[in-house]
């Protein structure tokens, strides 16, 4: 079975985003604290570790896109997280905003509370928009969640043979 | 009215709703889990009222950080368990090393994509 790079990156990004979402919203306030049983310490550690993984995946994806641009590869990668149009472009911009504001919160809580406060406000509201967009994204692309059916191993001569059977793969 | 192609979405929705209801049900049955009064509003709204209520762009760019407060925070972080401190150092280093490269790559991609 050939595993595609864009497919792997997509699901790694999705898992890390889920971890960041759960730990992040659990830290936002008592309203969503129940997500991690009001354990803000654990939420903080999970969020910081997942954030590092998120930055790493974003970096790898950007490197891959730059490599494709140098190679003049214009092929559309359906599963890739970043791209020049549509939801891929939206994900790219939102990821950048979240990383930059996240880095400001990370460093500025020890230096400058005004900047940290402003970054936290933007970080939180962008997260709400991103979460809503993910629900919409899952709704639009839920047909991709159907597991591909294996074609019949033995070709059925009475019903047309093996070549047609492969067409039933989703 | 009901789109059969979207059946997977509704299945996922039902799973998430069930998990949420179970978590909420289990939490409501544990009376010791009390919330802090200060955390009633979200963190962003708290920051809005405390630090961002009356700021100008100048305030975002100028540094008026309290050195004593900073030292105290650093001391607190240094006193954490060794593994947590090391993890904190590693993640901070990773993020701040990759951040300039991410920004540079994004600018490059923006130029290539707009072309």
PDB file of C-alpha atoms in Angstrom:
ATOM      1  CA  UNK A   1       0.000   0.000   0.000  1.00  0.00           C
ATOM      2  CA  UNK A   2       1.412   3.344  -1.020  1.00  0.00           C
ATOM      3  CA  UNK A   3       0.994   5.993   1.669  1.00  0.00           C
ATOM      4  CA  UNK A   4       0.812   9.540   0.362  1.00  0.00           C
ATOM      5  CA  UNK A   5       2.784  12.294   2.110  1.00  0.00           C
ATOM      6  CA  UNK A   6      -0.107  14.791   1.962  1.00  0.00           C
ATOM      7  CA  UNK A   7      -2.477  12.213   3.498  1.00  0.00           C
ATOM      8  CA  UNK A   8      -0.110  11.527   6.435  1.00  0.00           C
ATOM      9  CA  UNK A   9       0.523  15.232   7.060  1.00  0.00           C
ATOM     10  CA  UNK A  10      -3.230  15.944   6.913  1.00  0.00           C
ATOM     11  CA  UNK A  11      -4.066  13.442   9.663  1.00  0.00           C
ATOM     12  CA  UNK A  12      -1.034  14.315  11.818  1.00  0.00           C
ATOM     13  CA  UNK A  13      -2.137  17.947  11.601  1.00  0.00           C
ATOM     14  CA  UNK A  14      -5.721  16.946  12.455  1.00  0.00           C
ATOM     15  CA  UNK A  15      -4.640  14.948  15.548  1.00  0.00           C
ATOM     16  CA  UNK A  16      -2.375  17.760  16.782  1.00  0.00           C
ATOM     17  CA  UNK A  17      -5.097  20.327  16.117  1.00  0.00           C
ATOM     18  CA  UNK A  18      -7.543  18.223  18.148  1.00  0.00           C
ATOM     19  CA  UNK A  19      -5.072  18.085  21.067  1.00  0.00           C
ATOM     20  CA  UNK A  20      -4.443  21.832  20.811  1.00  0.00           C
ATOM     21  CA  UNK A  21      -8.174  22.528  20.564  1.00  0.00           C
ATOM     22  CA  UNK A  22      -9.122  20.430  23.593  1.00  0.00           C
ATOM     23  CA  UNK A  23      -6.280  21.718  25.799  1.00  0.00           C
ATOM     24  CA  UNK A  24      -6.652  25.293  24.530  1.00  0.00           C
ATOM     25  CA  UNK A  25     -10.401  25.576  25.053  1.00  0.00           C
ATOM     26  CA  UNK A  26     -10.011  23.872  28.441  1.00  0.00           C
ATOM     27  CA  UNK A  27      -7.672  26.730  29.437  1.00  0.00           C
ATOM     28  CA  UNK A  28      -9.827  29.527  28.050  1.00  0.00           C
ATOM     29  CA  UNK A  29     -11.984  29.707  31.156  1.00  0.00           C
ATOM     30  CA  UNK A  30     -14.460  27.895  33.361  1.00  0.00           C
ATOM     31  CA  UNK A  31     -16.943  27.845  30.495  1.00  0.00           C
ATOM     32  CA  UNK A  32     -14.972  25.080  28.742  1.00  0.00           C
ATOM     33  CA  UNK A  33     -12.777  23.933  31.660  1.00  0.00           C
ATOM     34  CA  UNK A  34     -14.821  20.712  31.890  1.00  0.00           C
ATOM     35  CA  UNK A  35     -13.012  19.484  28.755  1.00  0.00           C
ATOM     36  CA  UNK A  36     -10.067  18.456  30.973  1.00  0.00           C
ATOM     37  CA  UNK A  37     -11.784  18.266  34.349  1.00  0.00           C
ATOM     38  CA  UNK A  38     -10.688  21.860  35.203  1.00  0.00           C
ATOM     39  CA  UNK A  39      -7.081  20.674  35.301  1.00  0.00           C
ATOM     40  CA  UNK A  40      -5.447  23.824  33.920  1.00  0.00           C
ATOM     41  CA  UNK A  41      -1.900  22.570  34.667  1.00  0.00           C
ATOM     42  CA  UNK A  42      -2.265  19.490  32.441  1.00  0.00           C
ATOM     43  CA  UNK A  43      -4.005  21.566  29.784  1.00  0.00           C
ATOM     44  CA  UNK A  44      -1.054  23.987  29.799  1.00  0.00           C
ATOM     45  CA  UNK A  45       1.566  21.230  29.363  1.00  0.00           C
ATOM     46  CA  UNK A  46      -0.435  19.409  26.665  1.00  0.00           C
ATOM     47  CA  UNK A  47      -0.984  22.709  24.841  1.00  0.00           C
ATOM     48  CA  UNK A  48       2.708  23.656  24.927  1.00  0.00           C
ATOM     49  CA  UNK A  49       3.924  20.228  23.762  1.00  0.00           C
ATOM     50  CA  UNK A  50       1.298  20.028  20.995  1.00  0.00           C
ATOM     51  CA  UNK A  51       2.166  23.598  19.970  1.00  0.00           C
ATOM     52  CA  UNK A  52       5.791  22.553  19.385  1.00  0.00           C
ATOM     53  CA  UNK A  53       4.596  19.616  17.228  1.00  0.00           C
ATOM     54  CA  UNK A  54       2.194  21.972  15.402  1.00  0.00           C
ATOM     55  CA  UNK A  55       5.042  24.395  14.599  1.00  0.00           C
ATOM     56  CA  UNK A  56       7.200  21.491  13.383  1.00  0.00           C
ATOM     57  CA  UNK A  57       4.456  20.154  11.078  1.00  0.00           C
ATOM     58  CA  UNK A  58       3.775  23.659   9.749  1.00  0.00           C
ATOM     59  CA  UNK A  59       7.502  24.094   9.061  1.00  0.00           C
ATOM     60  CA  UNK A  60       7.721  20.732   7.230  1.00  0.00           C
ATOM     61  CA  UNK A  61       4.619  21.575   5.148  1.00  0.00           C
ATOM     62  CA  UNK A  62       5.966  25.010   4.207  1.00  0.00           C
ATOM     63  CA  UNK A  63       9.325  23.438   3.238  1.00  0.00           C
ATOM     64  CA  UNK A  64       7.468  20.892   1.092  1.00  0.00           C
ATOM     65  CA  UNK A  65       5.449  23.653  -0.625  1.00  0.00           C
ATOM     66  CA  UNK A  66       8.618  25.701  -1.254  1.00  0.00           C
ATOM     67  CA  UNK A  67      10.288  22.566  -2.682  1.00  0.00           C
ATOM     68  CA  UNK A  68       7.275  22.037  -4.988  1.00  0.00           C
ATOM     69  CA  UNK A  69       7.443  25.675  -6.044  1.00  0.00           C
ATOM     70  CA  UNK A  70      11.156  25.345  -6.903  1.00  0.00           C
ATOM     71  CA  UNK A  71      10.445  22.146  -8.857  1.00  0.00           C
ATOM     72  CA  UNK A  72       7.541  23.956 -10.600  1.00  0.00           C
ATOM     73  CA  UNK A  73       5.152  21.200  -9.498  1.00  0.00           C
ATOM     74  CA  UNK A  74       1.636  22.616  -9.944  1.00  0.00           C
ATOM     75  CA  UNK A  75      -0.191  19.352  -9.193  1.00  0.00           C
ATOM     76  CA  UNK A  76      -3.086  19.863  -6.786  1.00  0.00           C
ATOM     77  CA  UNK A  77      -2.640  17.761  -3.628  1.00  0.00           C
ATOM     78  CA  UNK A  78      -6.159  17.059  -2.396  1.00  0.00           C
ATOM     79  CA  UNK A  79      -5.152  16.014   1.129  1.00  0.00           C
ATOM     80  CA  UNK A  80      -2.439  18.603   1.753  1.00  0.00           C
ATOM     81  CA  UNK A  81      -3.035  21.122   4.554  1.00  0.00           C
ATOM     82  CA  UNK A  82      -1.678  24.185   2.719  1.00  0.00           C
ATOM     83  CA  UNK A  83      -2.332  25.452  -0.766  1.00  0.00           C
ATOM     84  CA  UNK A  84      -2.826  28.519  -2.867  1.00  0.00           C
ATOM     85  CA  UNK A  85      -6.634  28.593  -2.796  1.00  0.00           C
ATOM     86  CA  UNK A  86      -9.783  27.615  -0.904  1.00  0.00           C
ATOM     87  CA  UNK A  87      -9.720  25.970   2.495  1.00  0.00           C
ATOM     88  CA  UNK A  88      -6.006  25.162   2.143  1.00  0.00           C
ATOM     89  CA  UNK A  89      -5.202  28.891   1.911  1.00  0.00           C
ATOM     90  CA  UNK A  90      -7.517  29.597   4.857  1.00  0.00           C
ATOM     91  CA  UNK A  91      -5.710  26.916   6.933  1.00  0.00           C
ATOM     92  CA  UNK A  92      -2.347  28.410   5.971  1.00  0.00           C
ATOM     93  CA  UNK A  93      -3.321  31.948   7.074  1.00  0.00           C
ATOM     94  CA  UNK A  94      -5.046  30.787  10.284  1.00  0.00           C
ATOM     95  CA  UNK A  95      -2.050  28.572  11.206  1.00  0.00           C
ATOM     96  CA  UNK A  96       0.317  31.506  10.754  1.00  0.00           C
ATOM     97  CA  UNK A  97      -1.838  33.826  12.891  1.00  0.00           C
ATOM     98  CA  UNK A  98      -2.150  31.169  15.615  1.00  0.00           C
ATOM     99  CA  UNK A  99       1.598  30.471  15.622  1.00  0.00           C
ATOM    100  CA  UNK A 100       2.608  34.149  15.729  1.00  0.00           C
ATOM    101  CA  UNK A 101       0.072  35.105  18.426  1.00  0.00           C
ATOM    102  CA  UNK A 102       0.933  31.894  20.320  1.00  0.00           C
ATOM    103  CA  UNK A 103       4.633  32.781  20.260  1.00  0.00           C
ATOM    104  CA  UNK A 104       3.796  36.285  21.537  1.00  0.00           C
ATOM    105  CA  UNK A 105       1.751  34.822  24.411  1.00  0.00           C
ATOM    106  CA  UNK A 106       4.583  32.337  25.108  1.00  0.00           C
ATOM    107  CA  UNK A 107       7.269  34.989  25.470  1.00  0.00           C
ATOM    108  CA  UNK A 108       5.372  38.169  26.393  1.00  0.00           C
ATOM    109  CA  UNK A 109       3.646  36.916  29.556  1.00  0.00           C
ATOM    110  CA  UNK A 110       7.099  37.272  31.077  1.00  0.00           C
ATOM    111  CA  UNK A 111       7.879  40.600  29.409  1.00  0.00           C
ATOM    112  CA  UNK A 112       4.885  42.679  28.441  1.00  0.00           C
ATOM    113  CA  UNK A 113       1.309  41.958  29.518  1.00  0.00           C
ATOM    114  CA  UNK A 114      -0.248  44.428  27.050  1.00  0.00           C
ATOM    115  CA  UNK A 115       1.160  42.541  24.063  1.00  0.00           C
ATOM    116  CA  UNK A 116       0.355  39.170  25.654  1.00  0.00           C
ATOM    117  CA  UNK A 117      -3.219  40.324  26.366  1.00  0.00           C
ATOM    118  CA  UNK A 118      -3.742  41.533  22.807  1.00  0.00           C
ATOM    119  CA  UNK A 119      -2.208  38.331  21.365  1.00  0.00           C
ATOM    120  CA  UNK A 120      -4.348  36.169  23.661  1.00  0.00           C
ATOM    121  CA  UNK A 121      -7.500  37.972  22.556  1.00  0.00           C
ATOM    122  CA  UNK A 122      -6.672  37.445  18.861  1.00  0.00           C
ATOM    123  CA  UNK A 123      -5.536  33.828  19.518  1.00  0.00           C
ATOM    124  CA  UNK A 124      -8.807  32.972  21.263  1.00  0.00           C
ATOM    125  CA  UNK A 125     -11.161  34.537  18.710  1.00  0.00           C
ATOM    126  CA  UNK A 126      -9.246  33.097  15.739  1.00  0.00           C
ATOM    127  CA  UNK A 127      -9.529  29.683  17.417  1.00  0.00           C
ATOM    128  CA  UNK A 128     -13.339  30.016  17.524  1.00  0.00           C
ATOM    129  CA  UNK A 129     -13.370  30.865  13.801  1.00  0.00           C
ATOM    130  CA  UNK A 130     -10.993  27.956  13.052  1.00  0.00           C
ATOM    131  CA  UNK A 131     -13.139  25.532  15.064  1.00  0.00           C
ATOM    132  CA  UNK A 132     -16.301  26.584  13.229  1.00  0.00           C
ATOM    133  CA  UNK A 133     -14.466  26.245   9.914  1.00  0.00           C
ATOM    134  CA  UNK A 134     -13.287  22.715  10.829  1.00  0.00           C
ATOM    135  CA  UNK A 135     -16.875  21.592  11.464  1.00  0.00           C
ATOM    136  CA  UNK A 136     -17.837  23.041   8.073  1.00  0.00           C
ATOM    137  CA  UNK A 137     -14.765  21.361   6.490  1.00  0.00           C
ATOM    138  CA  UNK A 138     -15.716  17.945   7.933  1.00  0.00           C
ATOM    139  CA  UNK A 139     -19.307  18.432   6.688  1.00  0.00           C
ATOM    140  CA  UNK A 140     -18.137  19.297   3.176  1.00  0.00           C
ATOM    141  CA  UNK A 141     -15.535  16.521   2.945  1.00  0.00           C
ATOM    142  CA  UNK A 142     -17.224  13.761   4.928  1.00  0.00           C
ATOM    143  CA  UNK A 143     -17.452  11.566   1.800  1.00  0.00           C
ATOM    144  CA  UNK A 144     -13.658  11.101   2.192  1.00  0.00           C
ATOM    145  CA  UNK A 145     -14.277   9.283   5.480  1.00  0.00           C
ATOM    146  CA  UNK A 146     -15.719   6.273   3.627  1.00  0.00           C
ATOM    147  CA  UNK A 147     -13.104   3.544   3.711  1.00  0.00           C
ATOM    148  CA  UNK A 148     -12.254   2.356   0.156  1.00  0.00           C
ATOM    149  CA  UNK A 149     -13.915  -0.982  -0.571  1.00  0.00           C
ATOM    150  CA  UNK A 150     -11.639  -3.729  -1.810  1.00  0.00           C
ATOM    151  CA  UNK A 151     -12.438  -5.006  -5.253  1.00  0.00           C
ATOM    152  CA  UNK A 152     -13.447  -8.619  -5.589  1.00  0.00           C
ATOM    153  CA  UNK A 153     -10.382 -10.847  -5.575  1.00  0.00           C
ATOM    154  CA  UNK A 154     -11.845 -13.281  -8.093  1.00  0.00           C
ATOM    155  CA  UNK A 155     -13.249 -11.736 -11.257  1.00  0.00           C
ATOM    156  CA  UNK A 156     -16.878 -12.713 -11.799  1.00  0.00           C
ATOM    157  CA  UNK A 157     -17.172 -13.757 -15.420  1.00  0.00           C
ATOM    158  CA  UNK A 158     -20.949 -13.638 -15.480  1.00  0.00           C
ATOM    159  CA  UNK A 159     -21.035  -9.990 -14.310  1.00  0.00           C
ATOM    160  CA  UNK A 160     -18.399  -8.424 -16.485  1.00  0.00           C
ATOM    161  CA  UNK A 161     -15.000  -9.382 -15.027  1.00  0.00           C
ATOM    162  CA  UNK A 162     -12.217  -7.853 -12.934  1.00  0.00           C
ATOM    163  CA  UNK A 163     -11.676  -4.596 -14.800  1.00  0.00           C
ATOM    164  CA  UNK A 164     -15.136  -3.322 -13.904  1.00  0.00           C
ATOM    165  CA  UNK A 165     -14.768  -4.415 -10.307  1.00  0.00           C
ATOM    166  CA  UNK A 166     -11.972  -1.892  -9.746  1.00  0.00           C
ATOM    167  CA  UNK A 167     -14.379   0.896 -10.638  1.00  0.00           C
ATOM    168  CA  UNK A 168     -16.316   0.196  -7.444  1.00  0.00           C
ATOM    169  CA  UNK A 169     -13.376   1.464  -5.376  1.00  0.00           C
ATOM    170  CA  UNK A 170     -14.344   4.771  -3.805  1.00  0.00           C
TER     171      UNK A 170
ATOM    172  CA  UNK B   1     -34.203  16.672   2.796  1.00  0.00           C
ATOM    173  CA  UNK B   2     -31.697  14.327   4.442  1.00  0.00           C
ATOM    174  CA  UNK B   3     -28.589  13.879   2.295  1.00  0.00           C
ATOM    175  CA  UNK B   4     -27.351  10.278   2.487  1.00  0.00           C
ATOM    176  CA  UNK B   5     -23.855  11.375   1.446  1.00  0.00           C
ATOM    177  CA  UNK B   6     -23.593  13.339   4.687  1.00  0.00           C
ATOM    178  CA  UNK B   7     -24.413  10.339   6.857  1.00  0.00           C
ATOM    179  CA  UNK B   8     -20.794  10.091   8.076  1.00  0.00           C
ATOM    180  CA  UNK B   9     -20.885  13.682   9.303  1.00  0.00           C
ATOM    181  CA  UNK B  10     -24.036  13.064  11.338  1.00  0.00           C
ATOM    182  CA  UNK B  11     -22.533   9.818  12.714  1.00  0.00           C
ATOM    183  CA  UNK B  12     -19.447  11.757  13.863  1.00  0.00           C
ATOM    184  CA  UNK B  13     -21.684  14.474  15.313  1.00  0.00           C
ATOM    185  CA  UNK B  14     -23.613  11.896  17.323  1.00  0.00           C
ATOM    186  CA  UNK B  15     -20.359  10.367  18.655  1.00  0.00           C
ATOM    187  CA  UNK B  16     -19.052  13.800  19.758  1.00  0.00           C
ATOM    188  CA  UNK B  17     -22.380  14.766  21.322  1.00  0.00           C
ATOM    189  CA  UNK B  18     -22.426  11.465  23.259  1.00  0.00           C
ATOM    190  CA  UNK B  19     -18.855  12.005  24.517  1.00  0.00           C
ATOM    191  CA  UNK B  20     -19.688  15.588  25.558  1.00  0.00           C
ATOM    192  CA  UNK B  21     -22.857  14.537  27.387  1.00  0.00           C
ATOM    193  CA  UNK B  22     -21.016  11.695  29.194  1.00  0.00           C
ATOM    194  CA  UNK B  23     -18.182  14.056  30.272  1.00  0.00           C
ATOM    195  CA  UNK B  24     -20.640  16.705  31.487  1.00  0.00           C
ATOM    196  CA  UNK B  25     -22.744  14.080  33.275  1.00  0.00           C
ATOM    197  CA  UNK B  26     -19.669  12.676  35.068  1.00  0.00           C
ATOM    198  CA  UNK B  27     -18.487  16.163  36.052  1.00  0.00           C
ATOM    199  CA  UNK B  28     -21.859  17.205  37.416  1.00  0.00           C
ATOM    200  CA  UNK B  29     -21.837  14.135  39.614  1.00  0.00           C
ATOM    201  CA  UNK B  30     -18.523  15.173  41.247  1.00  0.00           C
ATOM    202  CA  UNK B  31     -19.327  18.014  43.684  1.00  0.00           C
ATOM    203  CA  UNK B  32     -15.653  18.647  44.568  1.00  0.00           C
ATOM    204  CA  UNK B  33     -14.901  20.034  41.110  1.00  0.00           C
ATOM    205  CA  UNK B  34     -15.401  23.745  41.763  1.00  0.00           C
ATOM    206  CA  UNK B  35     -14.514  26.540  39.416  1.00  0.00           C
ATOM    207  CA  UNK B  36     -12.549  29.641  40.257  1.00  0.00           C
ATOM    208  CA  UNK B  37     -14.649  32.798  40.271  1.00  0.00           C
ATOM    209  CA  UNK B  38     -12.035  34.708  38.291  1.00  0.00           C
ATOM    210  CA  UNK B  39     -12.212  32.180  35.478  1.00  0.00           C
ATOM    211  CA  UNK B  40     -15.926  32.745  34.862  1.00  0.00           C
ATOM    212  CA  UNK B  41     -15.174  34.843  31.819  1.00  0.00           C
ATOM    213  CA  UNK B  42     -12.935  33.596  29.029  1.00  0.00           C
ATOM    214  CA  UNK B  43      -9.214  34.388  29.117  1.00  0.00           C
ATOM    215  CA  UNK B  44      -9.463  36.657  26.087  1.00  0.00           C
ATOM    216  CA  UNK B  45     -12.294  38.671  27.644  1.00  0.00           C
ATOM    217  CA  UNK B  46     -10.379  38.859  30.918  1.00  0.00           C
ATOM    218  CA  UNK B  47      -7.335  40.236  29.091  1.00  0.00           C
ATOM    219  CA  UNK B  48      -9.605  42.682  27.236  1.00  0.00           C
ATOM    220  CA  UNK B  49     -10.857  44.169  30.491  1.00  0.00           C
ATOM    221  CA  UNK B  50      -7.523  44.033  32.336  1.00  0.00           C
ATOM    222  CA  UNK B  51      -4.761  44.845  29.849  1.00  0.00           C
ATOM    223  CA  UNK B  52      -6.226  45.624  26.428  1.00  0.00           C
ATOM    224  CA  UNK B  53      -9.138  47.896  27.381  1.00  0.00           C
ATOM    225  CA  UNK B  54      -7.400  51.188  26.605  1.00  0.00           C
ATOM    226  CA  UNK B  55      -4.286  50.544  24.558  1.00  0.00           C
ATOM    227  CA  UNK B  56      -2.778  52.226  21.534  1.00  0.00           C
ATOM    228  CA  UNK B  57      -0.448  50.747  18.895  1.00  0.00           C
ATOM    229  CA  UNK B  58       2.398  52.539  20.719  1.00  0.00           C
ATOM    230  CA  UNK B  59       1.713  50.431  23.831  1.00  0.00           C
ATOM    231  CA  UNK B  60       2.100  47.232  21.807  1.00  0.00           C
ATOM    232  CA  UNK B  61       5.477  48.309  20.484  1.00  0.00           C
ATOM    233  CA  UNK B  62       6.998  49.953  23.552  1.00  0.00           C
ATOM    234  CA  UNK B  63       8.440  47.887  26.391  1.00  0.00           C
ATOM    235  CA  UNK B  64       7.581  48.810  29.938  1.00  0.00           C
ATOM    236  CA  UNK B  65       7.945  45.352  31.457  1.00  0.00           C
ATOM    237  CA  UNK B  66       8.444  45.033  35.165  1.00  0.00           C
ATOM    238  CA  UNK B  67      11.918  43.517  35.738  1.00  0.00           C
ATOM    239  CA  UNK B  68      11.078  42.339  39.245  1.00  0.00           C
ATOM    240  CA  UNK B  69       7.942  40.553  38.055  1.00  0.00           C
ATOM    241  CA  UNK B  70       9.925  38.979  35.216  1.00  0.00           C
ATOM    242  CA  UNK B  71      12.645  37.710  37.561  1.00  0.00           C
ATOM    243  CA  UNK B  72      10.010  36.276  39.887  1.00  0.00           C
ATOM    244  CA  UNK B  73       8.328  34.423  37.022  1.00  0.00           C
ATOM    245  CA  UNK B  74      11.648  33.077  35.754  1.00  0.00           C
ATOM    246  CA  UNK B  75      12.534  31.887  39.249  1.00  0.00           C
ATOM    247  CA  UNK B  76       9.187  30.124  39.480  1.00  0.00           C
ATOM    248  CA  UNK B  77       9.768  28.384  36.124  1.00  0.00           C
ATOM    249  CA  UNK B  78      13.319  27.360  37.112  1.00  0.00           C
ATOM    250  CA  UNK B  79      11.973  25.761  40.287  1.00  0.00           C
ATOM    251  CA  UNK B  80       9.784  23.357  38.342  1.00  0.00           C
ATOM    252  CA  UNK B  81      10.587  19.662  38.092  1.00  0.00           C
ATOM    253  CA  UNK B  82      13.659  18.970  35.990  1.00  0.00           C
ATOM    254  CA  UNK B  83      11.865  17.055  33.212  1.00  0.00           C
ATOM    255  CA  UNK B  84       9.200  19.769  32.869  1.00  0.00           C
ATOM    256  CA  UNK B  85      11.835  22.499  32.825  1.00  0.00           C
ATOM    257  CA  UNK B  86      13.800  20.603  30.138  1.00  0.00           C
ATOM    258  CA  UNK B  87      10.638  20.042  28.086  1.00  0.00           C
ATOM    259  CA  UNK B  88       9.807  23.730  28.416  1.00  0.00           C
ATOM    260  CA  UNK B  89      13.303  24.683  27.265  1.00  0.00           C
ATOM    261  CA  UNK B  90      13.178  22.230  24.323  1.00  0.00           C
ATOM    262  CA  UNK B  91       9.742  23.340  23.095  1.00  0.00           C
ATOM    263  CA  UNK B  92      10.632  27.035  23.488  1.00  0.00           C
ATOM    264  CA  UNK B  93      13.895  26.541  21.568  1.00  0.00           C
ATOM    265  CA  UNK B  94      12.118  24.578  18.810  1.00  0.00           C
ATOM    266  CA  UNK B  95       9.376  27.170  18.369  1.00  0.00           C
ATOM    267  CA  UNK B  96      11.647  30.204  18.376  1.00  0.00           C
ATOM    268  CA  UNK B  97      14.204  28.594  16.066  1.00  0.00           C
ATOM    269  CA  UNK B  98      11.575  27.568  13.518  1.00  0.00           C
ATOM    270  CA  UNK B  99       9.477  30.752  13.712  1.00  0.00           C
ATOM    271  CA  UNK B 100      11.781  32.942  11.540  1.00  0.00           C
ATOM    272  CA  UNK B 101      12.053  30.112   8.993  1.00  0.00           C
ATOM    273  CA  UNK B 102       8.260  29.722   8.904  1.00  0.00           C
ATOM    274  CA  UNK B 103       7.791  33.467   8.357  1.00  0.00           C
ATOM    275  CA  UNK B 104      10.472  33.497   5.632  1.00  0.00           C
ATOM    276  CA  UNK B 105       8.905  30.452   3.924  1.00  0.00           C
ATOM    277  CA  UNK B 106       5.450  32.036   4.092  1.00  0.00           C
ATOM    278  CA  UNK B 107       6.705  35.251   2.460  1.00  0.00           C
ATOM    279  CA  UNK B 108       8.371  33.170  -0.263  1.00  0.00           C
ATOM    280  CA  UNK B 109       5.188  31.157  -0.855  1.00  0.00           C
ATOM    281  CA  UNK B 110       3.082  34.334  -0.925  1.00  0.00           C
ATOM    282  CA  UNK B 111       5.345  35.731  -3.672  1.00  0.00           C
ATOM    283  CA  UNK B 112       5.250  32.466  -5.662  1.00  0.00           C
ATOM    284  CA  UNK B 113       1.474  31.956  -5.295  1.00  0.00           C
ATOM    285  CA  UNK B 114       0.563  35.541  -6.210  1.00  0.00           C
ATOM    286  CA  UNK B 115       2.759  35.421  -9.345  1.00  0.00           C
TER     287      UNK B 115
END
